[in-house]
CSV table of C-alpha atoms and ligand atoms in Angstrom, one decimal:
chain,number,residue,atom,x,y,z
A,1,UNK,CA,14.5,-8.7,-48.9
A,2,UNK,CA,13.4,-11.0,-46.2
A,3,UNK,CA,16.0,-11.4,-43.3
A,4,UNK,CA,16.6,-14.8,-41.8
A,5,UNK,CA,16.6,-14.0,-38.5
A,6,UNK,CA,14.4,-11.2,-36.4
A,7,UNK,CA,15.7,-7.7,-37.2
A,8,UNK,CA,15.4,-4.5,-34.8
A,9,UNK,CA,14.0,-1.6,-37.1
A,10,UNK,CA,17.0,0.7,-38.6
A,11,UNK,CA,19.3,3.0,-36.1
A,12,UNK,CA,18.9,0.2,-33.4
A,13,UNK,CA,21.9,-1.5,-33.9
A,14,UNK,CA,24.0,1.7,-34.5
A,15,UNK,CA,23.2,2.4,-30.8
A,16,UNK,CA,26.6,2.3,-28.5
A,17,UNK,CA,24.3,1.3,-25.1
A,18,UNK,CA,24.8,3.9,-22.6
A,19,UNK,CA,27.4,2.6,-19.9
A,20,UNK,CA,26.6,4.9,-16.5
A,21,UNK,CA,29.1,5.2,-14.1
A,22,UNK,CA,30.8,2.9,-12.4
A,23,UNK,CA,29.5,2.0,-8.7
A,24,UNK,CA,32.1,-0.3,-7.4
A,25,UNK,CA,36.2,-1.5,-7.7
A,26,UNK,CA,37.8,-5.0,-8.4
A,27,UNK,CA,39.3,-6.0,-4.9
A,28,UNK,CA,38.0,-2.6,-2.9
A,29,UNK,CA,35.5,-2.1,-0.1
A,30,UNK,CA,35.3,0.6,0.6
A,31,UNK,CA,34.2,3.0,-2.4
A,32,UNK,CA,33.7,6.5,-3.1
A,33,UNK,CA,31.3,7.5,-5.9
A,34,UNK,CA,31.6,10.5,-7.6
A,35,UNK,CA,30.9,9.2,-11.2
A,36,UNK,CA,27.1,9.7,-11.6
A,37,UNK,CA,26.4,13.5,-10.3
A,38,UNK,CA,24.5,11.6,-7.2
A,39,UNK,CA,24.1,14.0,-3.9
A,40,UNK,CA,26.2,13.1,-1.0
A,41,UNK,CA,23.6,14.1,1.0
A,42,UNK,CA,21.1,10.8,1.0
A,43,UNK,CA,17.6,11.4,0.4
A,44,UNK,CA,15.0,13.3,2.6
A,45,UNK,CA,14.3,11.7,6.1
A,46,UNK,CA,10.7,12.1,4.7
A,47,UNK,CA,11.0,10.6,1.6
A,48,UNK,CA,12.9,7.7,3.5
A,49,UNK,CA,9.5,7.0,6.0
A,50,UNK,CA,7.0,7.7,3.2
A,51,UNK,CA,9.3,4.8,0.8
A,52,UNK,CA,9.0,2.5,4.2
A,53,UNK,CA,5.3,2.9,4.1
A,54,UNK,CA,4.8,1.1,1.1
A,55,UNK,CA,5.9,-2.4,2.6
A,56,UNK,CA,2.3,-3.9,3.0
A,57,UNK,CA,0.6,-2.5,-0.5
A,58,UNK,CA,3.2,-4.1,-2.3
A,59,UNK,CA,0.3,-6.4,-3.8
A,60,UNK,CA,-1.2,-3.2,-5.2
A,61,UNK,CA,-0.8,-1.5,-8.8
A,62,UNK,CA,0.5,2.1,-8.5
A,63,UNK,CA,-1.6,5.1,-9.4
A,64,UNK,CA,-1.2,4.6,-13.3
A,65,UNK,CA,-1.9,8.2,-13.3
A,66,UNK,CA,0.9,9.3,-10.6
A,67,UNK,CA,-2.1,12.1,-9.7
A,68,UNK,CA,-0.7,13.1,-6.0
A,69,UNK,CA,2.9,13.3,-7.7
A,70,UNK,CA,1.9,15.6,-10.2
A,71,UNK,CA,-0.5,17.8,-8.1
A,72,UNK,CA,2.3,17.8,-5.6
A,73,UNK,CA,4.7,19.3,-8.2
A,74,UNK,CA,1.9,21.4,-9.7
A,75,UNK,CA,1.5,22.7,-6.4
A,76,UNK,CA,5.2,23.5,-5.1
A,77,UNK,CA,6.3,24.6,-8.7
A,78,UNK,CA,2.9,26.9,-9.1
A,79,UNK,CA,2.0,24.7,-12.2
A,80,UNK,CA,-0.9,23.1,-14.3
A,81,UNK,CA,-1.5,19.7,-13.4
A,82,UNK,CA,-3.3,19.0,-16.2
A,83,UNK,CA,0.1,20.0,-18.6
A,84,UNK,CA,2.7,17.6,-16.3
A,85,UNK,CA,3.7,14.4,-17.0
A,86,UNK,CA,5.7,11.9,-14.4
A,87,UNK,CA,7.9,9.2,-15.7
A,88,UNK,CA,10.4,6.3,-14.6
A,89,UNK,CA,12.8,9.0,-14.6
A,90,UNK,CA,13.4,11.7,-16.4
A,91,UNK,CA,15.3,9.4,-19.3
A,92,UNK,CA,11.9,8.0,-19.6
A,93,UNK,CA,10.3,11.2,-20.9
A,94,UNK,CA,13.1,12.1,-23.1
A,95,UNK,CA,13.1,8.7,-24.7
A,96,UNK,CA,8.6,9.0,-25.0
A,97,UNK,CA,9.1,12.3,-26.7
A,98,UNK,CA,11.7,11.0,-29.2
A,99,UNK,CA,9.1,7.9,-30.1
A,100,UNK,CA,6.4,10.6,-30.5
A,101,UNK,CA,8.4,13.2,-32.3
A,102,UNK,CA,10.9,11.5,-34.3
A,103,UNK,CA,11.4,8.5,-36.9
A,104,UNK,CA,13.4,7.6,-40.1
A,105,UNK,CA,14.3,10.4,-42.0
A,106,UNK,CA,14.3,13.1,-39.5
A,107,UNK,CA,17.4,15.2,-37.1
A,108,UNK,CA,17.8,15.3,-34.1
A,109,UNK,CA,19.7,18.1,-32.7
A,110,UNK,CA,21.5,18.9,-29.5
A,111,UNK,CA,24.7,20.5,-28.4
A,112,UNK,CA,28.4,19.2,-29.2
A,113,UNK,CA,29.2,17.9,-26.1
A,114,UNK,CA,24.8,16.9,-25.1
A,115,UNK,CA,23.7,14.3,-23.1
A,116,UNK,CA,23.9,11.3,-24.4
A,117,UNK,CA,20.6,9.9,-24.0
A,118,UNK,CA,19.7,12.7,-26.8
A,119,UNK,CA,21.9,10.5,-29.2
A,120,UNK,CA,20.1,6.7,-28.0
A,121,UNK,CA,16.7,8.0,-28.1
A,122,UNK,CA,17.2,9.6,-31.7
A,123,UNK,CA,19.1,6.4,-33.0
A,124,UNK,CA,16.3,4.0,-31.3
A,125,UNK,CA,13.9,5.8,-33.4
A,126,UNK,CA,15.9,5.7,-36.9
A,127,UNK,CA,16.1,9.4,-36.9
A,128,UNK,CA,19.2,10.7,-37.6
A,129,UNK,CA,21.5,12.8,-34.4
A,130,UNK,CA,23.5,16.0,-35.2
A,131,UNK,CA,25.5,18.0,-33.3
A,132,UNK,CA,26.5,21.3,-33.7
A,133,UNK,CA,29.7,22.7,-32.0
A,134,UNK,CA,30.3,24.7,-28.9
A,135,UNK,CA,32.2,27.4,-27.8
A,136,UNK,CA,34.0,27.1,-24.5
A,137,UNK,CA,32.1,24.3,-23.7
A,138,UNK,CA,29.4,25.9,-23.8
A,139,UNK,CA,26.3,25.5,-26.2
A,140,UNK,CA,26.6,28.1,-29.0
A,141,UNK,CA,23.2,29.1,-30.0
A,142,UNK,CA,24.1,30.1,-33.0
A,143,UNK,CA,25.4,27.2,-34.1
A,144,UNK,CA,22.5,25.1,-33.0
A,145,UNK,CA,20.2,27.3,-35.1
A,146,UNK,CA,22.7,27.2,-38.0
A,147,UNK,CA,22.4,23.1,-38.0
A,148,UNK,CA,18.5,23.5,-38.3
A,149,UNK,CA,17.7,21.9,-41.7
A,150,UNK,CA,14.2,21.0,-42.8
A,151,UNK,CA,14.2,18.0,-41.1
A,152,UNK,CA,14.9,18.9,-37.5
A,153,UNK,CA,12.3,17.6,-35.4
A,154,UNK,CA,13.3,17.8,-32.2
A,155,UNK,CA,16.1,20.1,-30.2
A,156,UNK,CA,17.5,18.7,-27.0
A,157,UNK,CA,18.9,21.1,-25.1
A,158,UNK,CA,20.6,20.4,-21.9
A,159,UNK,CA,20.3,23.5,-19.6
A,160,UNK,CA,22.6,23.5,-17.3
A,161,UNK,CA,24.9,20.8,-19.8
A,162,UNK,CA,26.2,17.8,-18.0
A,163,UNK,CA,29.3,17.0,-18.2
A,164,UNK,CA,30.4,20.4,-19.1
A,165,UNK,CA,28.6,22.2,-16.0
A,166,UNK,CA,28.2,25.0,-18.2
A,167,UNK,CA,24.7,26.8,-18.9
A,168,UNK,CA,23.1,29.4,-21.1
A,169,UNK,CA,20.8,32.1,-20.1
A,170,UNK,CA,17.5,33.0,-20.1
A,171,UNK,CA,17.6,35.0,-22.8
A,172,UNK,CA,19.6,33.2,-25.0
A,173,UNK,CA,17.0,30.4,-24.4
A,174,UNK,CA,14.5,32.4,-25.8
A,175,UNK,CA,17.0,33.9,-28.9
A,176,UNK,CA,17.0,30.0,-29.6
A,177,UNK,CA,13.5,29.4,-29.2
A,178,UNK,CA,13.0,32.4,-31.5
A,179,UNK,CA,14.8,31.4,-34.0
A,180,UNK,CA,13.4,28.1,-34.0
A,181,UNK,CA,10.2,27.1,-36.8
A,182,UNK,CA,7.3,26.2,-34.3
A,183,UNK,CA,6.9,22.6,-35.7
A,184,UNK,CA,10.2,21.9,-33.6
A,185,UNK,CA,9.9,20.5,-30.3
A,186,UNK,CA,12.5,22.2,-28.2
A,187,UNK,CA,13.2,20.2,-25.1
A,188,UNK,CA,14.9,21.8,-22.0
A,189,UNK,CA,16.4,18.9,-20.2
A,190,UNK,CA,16.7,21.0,-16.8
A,191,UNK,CA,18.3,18.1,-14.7
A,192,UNK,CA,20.3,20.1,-12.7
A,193,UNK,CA,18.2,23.4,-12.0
A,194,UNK,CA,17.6,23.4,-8.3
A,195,UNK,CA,21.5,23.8,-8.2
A,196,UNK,CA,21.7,26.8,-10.2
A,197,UNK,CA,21.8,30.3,-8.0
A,198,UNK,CA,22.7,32.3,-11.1
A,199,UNK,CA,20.1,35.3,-11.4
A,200,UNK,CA,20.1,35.3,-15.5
A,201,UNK,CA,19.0,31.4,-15.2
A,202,UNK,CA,15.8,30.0,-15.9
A,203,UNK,CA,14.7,26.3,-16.0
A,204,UNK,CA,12.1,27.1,-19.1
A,205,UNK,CA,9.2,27.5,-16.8
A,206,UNK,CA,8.0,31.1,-18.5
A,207,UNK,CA,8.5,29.9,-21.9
A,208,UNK,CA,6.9,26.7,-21.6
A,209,UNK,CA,3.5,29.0,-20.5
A,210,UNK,CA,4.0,30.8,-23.0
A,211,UNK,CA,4.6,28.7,-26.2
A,212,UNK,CA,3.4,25.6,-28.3
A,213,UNK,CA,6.3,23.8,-28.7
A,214,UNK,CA,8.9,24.1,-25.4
A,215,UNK,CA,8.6,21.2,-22.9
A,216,UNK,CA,11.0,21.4,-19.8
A,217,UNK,CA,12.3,17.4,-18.3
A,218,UNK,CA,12.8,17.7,-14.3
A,219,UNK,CA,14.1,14.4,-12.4
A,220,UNK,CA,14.3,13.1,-8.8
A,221,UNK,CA,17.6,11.8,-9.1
A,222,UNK,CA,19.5,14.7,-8.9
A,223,UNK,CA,19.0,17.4,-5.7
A,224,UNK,CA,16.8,15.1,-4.4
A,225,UNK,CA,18.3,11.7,-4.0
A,226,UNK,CA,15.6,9.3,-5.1
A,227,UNK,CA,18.5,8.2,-8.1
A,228,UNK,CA,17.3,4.8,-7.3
A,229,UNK,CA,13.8,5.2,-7.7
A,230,UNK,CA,13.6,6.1,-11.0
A,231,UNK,CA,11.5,9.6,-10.7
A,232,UNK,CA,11.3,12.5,-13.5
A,233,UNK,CA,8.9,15.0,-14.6
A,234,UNK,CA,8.0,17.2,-17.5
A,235,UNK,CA,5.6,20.4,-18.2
A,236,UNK,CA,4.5,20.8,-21.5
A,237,UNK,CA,2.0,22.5,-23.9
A,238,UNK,CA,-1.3,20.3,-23.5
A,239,UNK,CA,-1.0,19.3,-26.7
A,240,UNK,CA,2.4,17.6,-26.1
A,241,UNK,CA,1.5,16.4,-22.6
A,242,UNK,CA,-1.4,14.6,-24.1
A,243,UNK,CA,0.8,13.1,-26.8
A,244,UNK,CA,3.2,11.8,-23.8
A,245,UNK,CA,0.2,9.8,-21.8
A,246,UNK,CA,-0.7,8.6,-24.9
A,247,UNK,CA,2.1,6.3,-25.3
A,248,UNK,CA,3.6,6.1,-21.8
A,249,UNK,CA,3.0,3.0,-19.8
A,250,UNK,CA,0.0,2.7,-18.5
A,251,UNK,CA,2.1,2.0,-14.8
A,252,UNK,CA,5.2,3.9,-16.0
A,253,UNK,CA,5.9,5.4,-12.3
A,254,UNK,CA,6.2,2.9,-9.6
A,255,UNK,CA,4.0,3.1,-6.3
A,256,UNK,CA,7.3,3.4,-4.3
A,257,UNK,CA,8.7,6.2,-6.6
A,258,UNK,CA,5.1,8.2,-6.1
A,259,UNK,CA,4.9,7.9,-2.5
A,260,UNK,CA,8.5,9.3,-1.9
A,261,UNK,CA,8.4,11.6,-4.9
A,262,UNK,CA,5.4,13.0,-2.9
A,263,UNK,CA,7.3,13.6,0.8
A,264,UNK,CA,10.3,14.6,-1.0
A,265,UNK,CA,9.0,17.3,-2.8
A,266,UNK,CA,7.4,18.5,0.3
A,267,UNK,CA,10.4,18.9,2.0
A,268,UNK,CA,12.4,21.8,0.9
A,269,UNK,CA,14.7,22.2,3.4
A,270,UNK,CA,16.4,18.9,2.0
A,271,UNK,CA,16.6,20.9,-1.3
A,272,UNK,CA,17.6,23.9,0.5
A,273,UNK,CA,20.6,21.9,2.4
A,274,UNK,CA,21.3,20.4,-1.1
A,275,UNK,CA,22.2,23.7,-2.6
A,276,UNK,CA,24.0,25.6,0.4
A,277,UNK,CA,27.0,22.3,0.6
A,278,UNK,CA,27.3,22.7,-3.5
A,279,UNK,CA,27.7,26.7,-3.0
A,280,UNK,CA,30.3,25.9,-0.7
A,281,UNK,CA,31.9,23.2,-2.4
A,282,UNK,CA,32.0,24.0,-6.3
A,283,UNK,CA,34.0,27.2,-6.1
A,284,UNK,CA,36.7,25.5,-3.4
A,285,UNK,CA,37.0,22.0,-6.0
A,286,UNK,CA,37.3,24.4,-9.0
A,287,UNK,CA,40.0,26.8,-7.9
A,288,UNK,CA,41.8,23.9,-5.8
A,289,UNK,CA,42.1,22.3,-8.6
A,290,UNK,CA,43.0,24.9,-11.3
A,291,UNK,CA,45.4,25.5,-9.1
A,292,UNK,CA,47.0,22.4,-9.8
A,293,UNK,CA,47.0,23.3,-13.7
A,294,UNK,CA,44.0,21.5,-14.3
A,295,UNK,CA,41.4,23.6,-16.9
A,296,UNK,CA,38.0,23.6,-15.3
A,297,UNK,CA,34.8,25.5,-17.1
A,298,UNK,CA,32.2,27.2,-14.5
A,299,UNK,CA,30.1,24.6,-13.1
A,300,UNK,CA,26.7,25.9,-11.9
A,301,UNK,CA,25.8,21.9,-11.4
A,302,UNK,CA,26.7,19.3,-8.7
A,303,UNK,CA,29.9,18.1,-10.2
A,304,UNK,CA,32.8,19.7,-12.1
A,305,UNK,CA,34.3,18.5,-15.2
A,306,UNK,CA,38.7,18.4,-15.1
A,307,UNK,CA,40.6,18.8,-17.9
A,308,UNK,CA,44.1,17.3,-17.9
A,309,UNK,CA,45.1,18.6,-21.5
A,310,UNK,CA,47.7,21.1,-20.0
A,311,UNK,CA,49.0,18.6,-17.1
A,312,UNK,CA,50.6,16.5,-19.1
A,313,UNK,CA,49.3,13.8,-17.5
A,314,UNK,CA,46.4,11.3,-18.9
A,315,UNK,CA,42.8,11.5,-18.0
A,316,UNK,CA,42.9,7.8,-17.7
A,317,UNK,CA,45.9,7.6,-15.7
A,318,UNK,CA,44.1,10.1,-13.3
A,319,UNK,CA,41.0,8.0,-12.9
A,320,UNK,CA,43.5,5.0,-12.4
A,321,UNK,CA,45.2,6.9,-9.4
A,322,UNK,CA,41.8,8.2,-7.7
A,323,UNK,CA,40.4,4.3,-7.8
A,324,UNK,CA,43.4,2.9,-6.3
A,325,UNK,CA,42.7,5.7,-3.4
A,326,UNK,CA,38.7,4.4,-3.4
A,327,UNK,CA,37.7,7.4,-5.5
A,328,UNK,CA,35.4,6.6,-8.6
A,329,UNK,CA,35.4,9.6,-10.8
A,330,UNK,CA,33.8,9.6,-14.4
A,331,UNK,CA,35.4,9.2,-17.6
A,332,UNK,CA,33.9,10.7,-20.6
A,333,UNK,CA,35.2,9.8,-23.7
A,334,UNK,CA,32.3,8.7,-24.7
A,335,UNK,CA,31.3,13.0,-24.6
A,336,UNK,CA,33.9,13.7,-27.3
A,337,UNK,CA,36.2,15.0,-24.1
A,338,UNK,CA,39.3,12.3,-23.4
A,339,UNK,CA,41.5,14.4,-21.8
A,340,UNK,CA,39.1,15.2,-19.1
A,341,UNK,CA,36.9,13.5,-16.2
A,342,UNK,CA,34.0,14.5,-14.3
A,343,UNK,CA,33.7,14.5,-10.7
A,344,UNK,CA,30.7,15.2,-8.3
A,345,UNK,CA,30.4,17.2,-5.4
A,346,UNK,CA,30.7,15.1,-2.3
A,347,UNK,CA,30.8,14.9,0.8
A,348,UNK,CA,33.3,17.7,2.8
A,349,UNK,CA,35.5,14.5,3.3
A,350,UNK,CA,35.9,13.1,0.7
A,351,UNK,CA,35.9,16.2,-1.8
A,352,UNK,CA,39.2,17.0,0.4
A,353,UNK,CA,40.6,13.3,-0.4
A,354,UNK,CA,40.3,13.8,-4.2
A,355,UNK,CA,42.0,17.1,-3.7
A,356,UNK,CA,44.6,15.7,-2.0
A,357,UNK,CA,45.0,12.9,-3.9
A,358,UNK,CA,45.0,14.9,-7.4
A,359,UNK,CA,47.7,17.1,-6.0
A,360,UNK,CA,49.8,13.4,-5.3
A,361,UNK,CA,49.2,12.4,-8.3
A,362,UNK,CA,50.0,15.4,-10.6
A,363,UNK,CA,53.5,16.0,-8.7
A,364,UNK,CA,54.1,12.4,-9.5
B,401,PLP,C1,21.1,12.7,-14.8
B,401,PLP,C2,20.5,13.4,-16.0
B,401,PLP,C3,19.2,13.1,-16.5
B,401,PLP,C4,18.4,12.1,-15.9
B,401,PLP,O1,18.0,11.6,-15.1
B,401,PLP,P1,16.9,10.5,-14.6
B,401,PLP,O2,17.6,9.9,-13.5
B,401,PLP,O3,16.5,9.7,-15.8
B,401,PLP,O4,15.8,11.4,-14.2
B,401,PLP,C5,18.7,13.8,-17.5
B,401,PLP,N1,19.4,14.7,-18.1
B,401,PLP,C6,20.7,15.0,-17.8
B,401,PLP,C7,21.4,16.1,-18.5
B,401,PLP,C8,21.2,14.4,-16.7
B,401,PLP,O5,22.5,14.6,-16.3
């Protein structure tokens, strides 16, 4: 049947388009942003000066390659260059791997409460997502290996989970990847790894050496900063890196994003910095604010995810309150979870200000 007008192939249009967190207020100047799990930190002095650098070679094509990114990585991390990948962003490589690895007819899977990138980048492909549930907010790896059917391409697994917080460990990584049929690509998305100080945690480096069909995703945007800049990485069997650079763009990392990528994985101290205030700050937000009656999983990430079930008091009502005070939390409804909002770490400041103004507001 022809169609009269031009018609995106099928899954497209069952796409809800990712909304990201809100950056401003109708009628305030002064905002807080706590909605998109951004450090409060800045970004490296270094990466700052290496970004200004890049003023007169603006006429100039990046490295399509991003080769001093990589090797810089390769280098820090004690990695392969030859099985990394860089892309605009870490969303970029997660969204390459589902065009390679998935199309009409196949499943997706990831956790209950996943990213939800997992969910666009299946759907923009006409494969089909499925979730399979959690327990505490956690990912059950059970159930994810219970929802494996014959058609399961790809497993997204979000390690430490945003917005939960919550993580698995090591070894039930590997129970998962054991149980898994080595024609499925298992993708740890490990976004958040340079927070986690938990000894039983690993970002998937090991298992990536060791097997076929494990790639881990890293980002910029996260511990260090460089959000805007659109920075992420992978490490991958060669096979699957080679599939990647196949269909990436041929300039999919930006000159500016390289040459800052490059000082700011140099430096770290910055990283260093980065995790010592969210040591000192995740524990204090959690058990202020349980305190208050709110239900709060463990959070080994930069942010903490509230649960107003119990308060008797409305997620949205709470996220009304904070933005009236300046303070931009982060709904997520959209996560299956509308009792509950997320919050980032901030600054000492203003992490005392949404204490302080969530106590007002639940003795309202
Ligand atoms: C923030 C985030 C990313 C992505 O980030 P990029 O900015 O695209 O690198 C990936 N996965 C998870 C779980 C995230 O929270």
């Amino acid at each position: 049947m022809t169609s009269p007008f031009p018609t995106p192939k099928s899954g497209i249009l069952d796409i809800t388009p990712y909304v990201g967190g809100k950056a401003s207020l109708d009628g305030q100047d002064k905002v807080v942003k706590l909605s998109s799990n951004e450090t409060p930190l800045g970004s490296s002095p270094k990466a700052k000066e290496a970004f200004g650098t890049l003023s007169e070679k603006l006429h100039l094509y990046p490295d399509g390659g991003s080769q001093e990114l990589i090797h810089t990585i390769a280098k820090i991390h004690d990695l392969p260059a030859d099985r990394l990948i860089c892309g605009n962003g870490s969303d970029e490589i997660l969204s390459l791997i589902a065009n390679a690895y998935c199309g009409p007819g196949d499943e997706v899977l990831y956790s209950e409460h996943g990213f939800l990138v997992y969910e666009l980048s299946a759907l923009a492909n006409g494969a089909t997502p499925v979730k399979a549930p959690e327990k505490n907010l956690t990912t059950d790896v059970d159930a994810l290996l219970a929802s494996v059917t014959e058609k399961t391409k790809i497993l997204f697994l979000a390690n430490p989970n945003n917005p939960t917080g919550t993580y698995i460990s090591a070894d039930e990584v590997r129970r998962l990847h054991a149980g898994l049929r080595s024609d499925i690509l298992l993708v740890l998305d490990a976004a958040y790894a340079e927070y986690v100080t938990k000894s039983d945690y690993e970002a998937g480096v090991a298992l990536v050496a060791e097997t076929e069909n494990v790639i881990m995703t890293r980002t910029f945007s996260k511990i260090y900063g460089l959000s805007a800049l659109r920075i992420g990485w992978a490490y991958g069997s060669e096979a699957v890196i080679d599939v990647l650079h196949r269909i990436r763009g041929p300039f999919n990392v930006n000159a500016a994003a390289q040459v800052a990528g490059v000082a700011a994985v140099r430096d770290q101290d910055f990283v260093k910095e980065a995790v010592a205030h969210n040591e000192k700050w995740i524990p204090i937000l959690t058990q202020s604010l349980r305190g208050m009656g709110l239900k709060i999983p463990d959070s080994v990430g930069n942010f903490i995810m509230m649960d107003f079930g119990d308060t008797g008091k409305s997620a949205s009502d709470a996220d009304a309150y904070l933005a009236s005070k300046g303070y931009i939390l982060r709904s997520i409804a959209s996560y299956g979870l509308p009792t509950c909002l997320r919050m980032s770490v901030g600054t000492d400041e203003d992490n005392r200000a949404v204490i302080d103004h969530l106590r007002e507001f639940l003795e309202s």
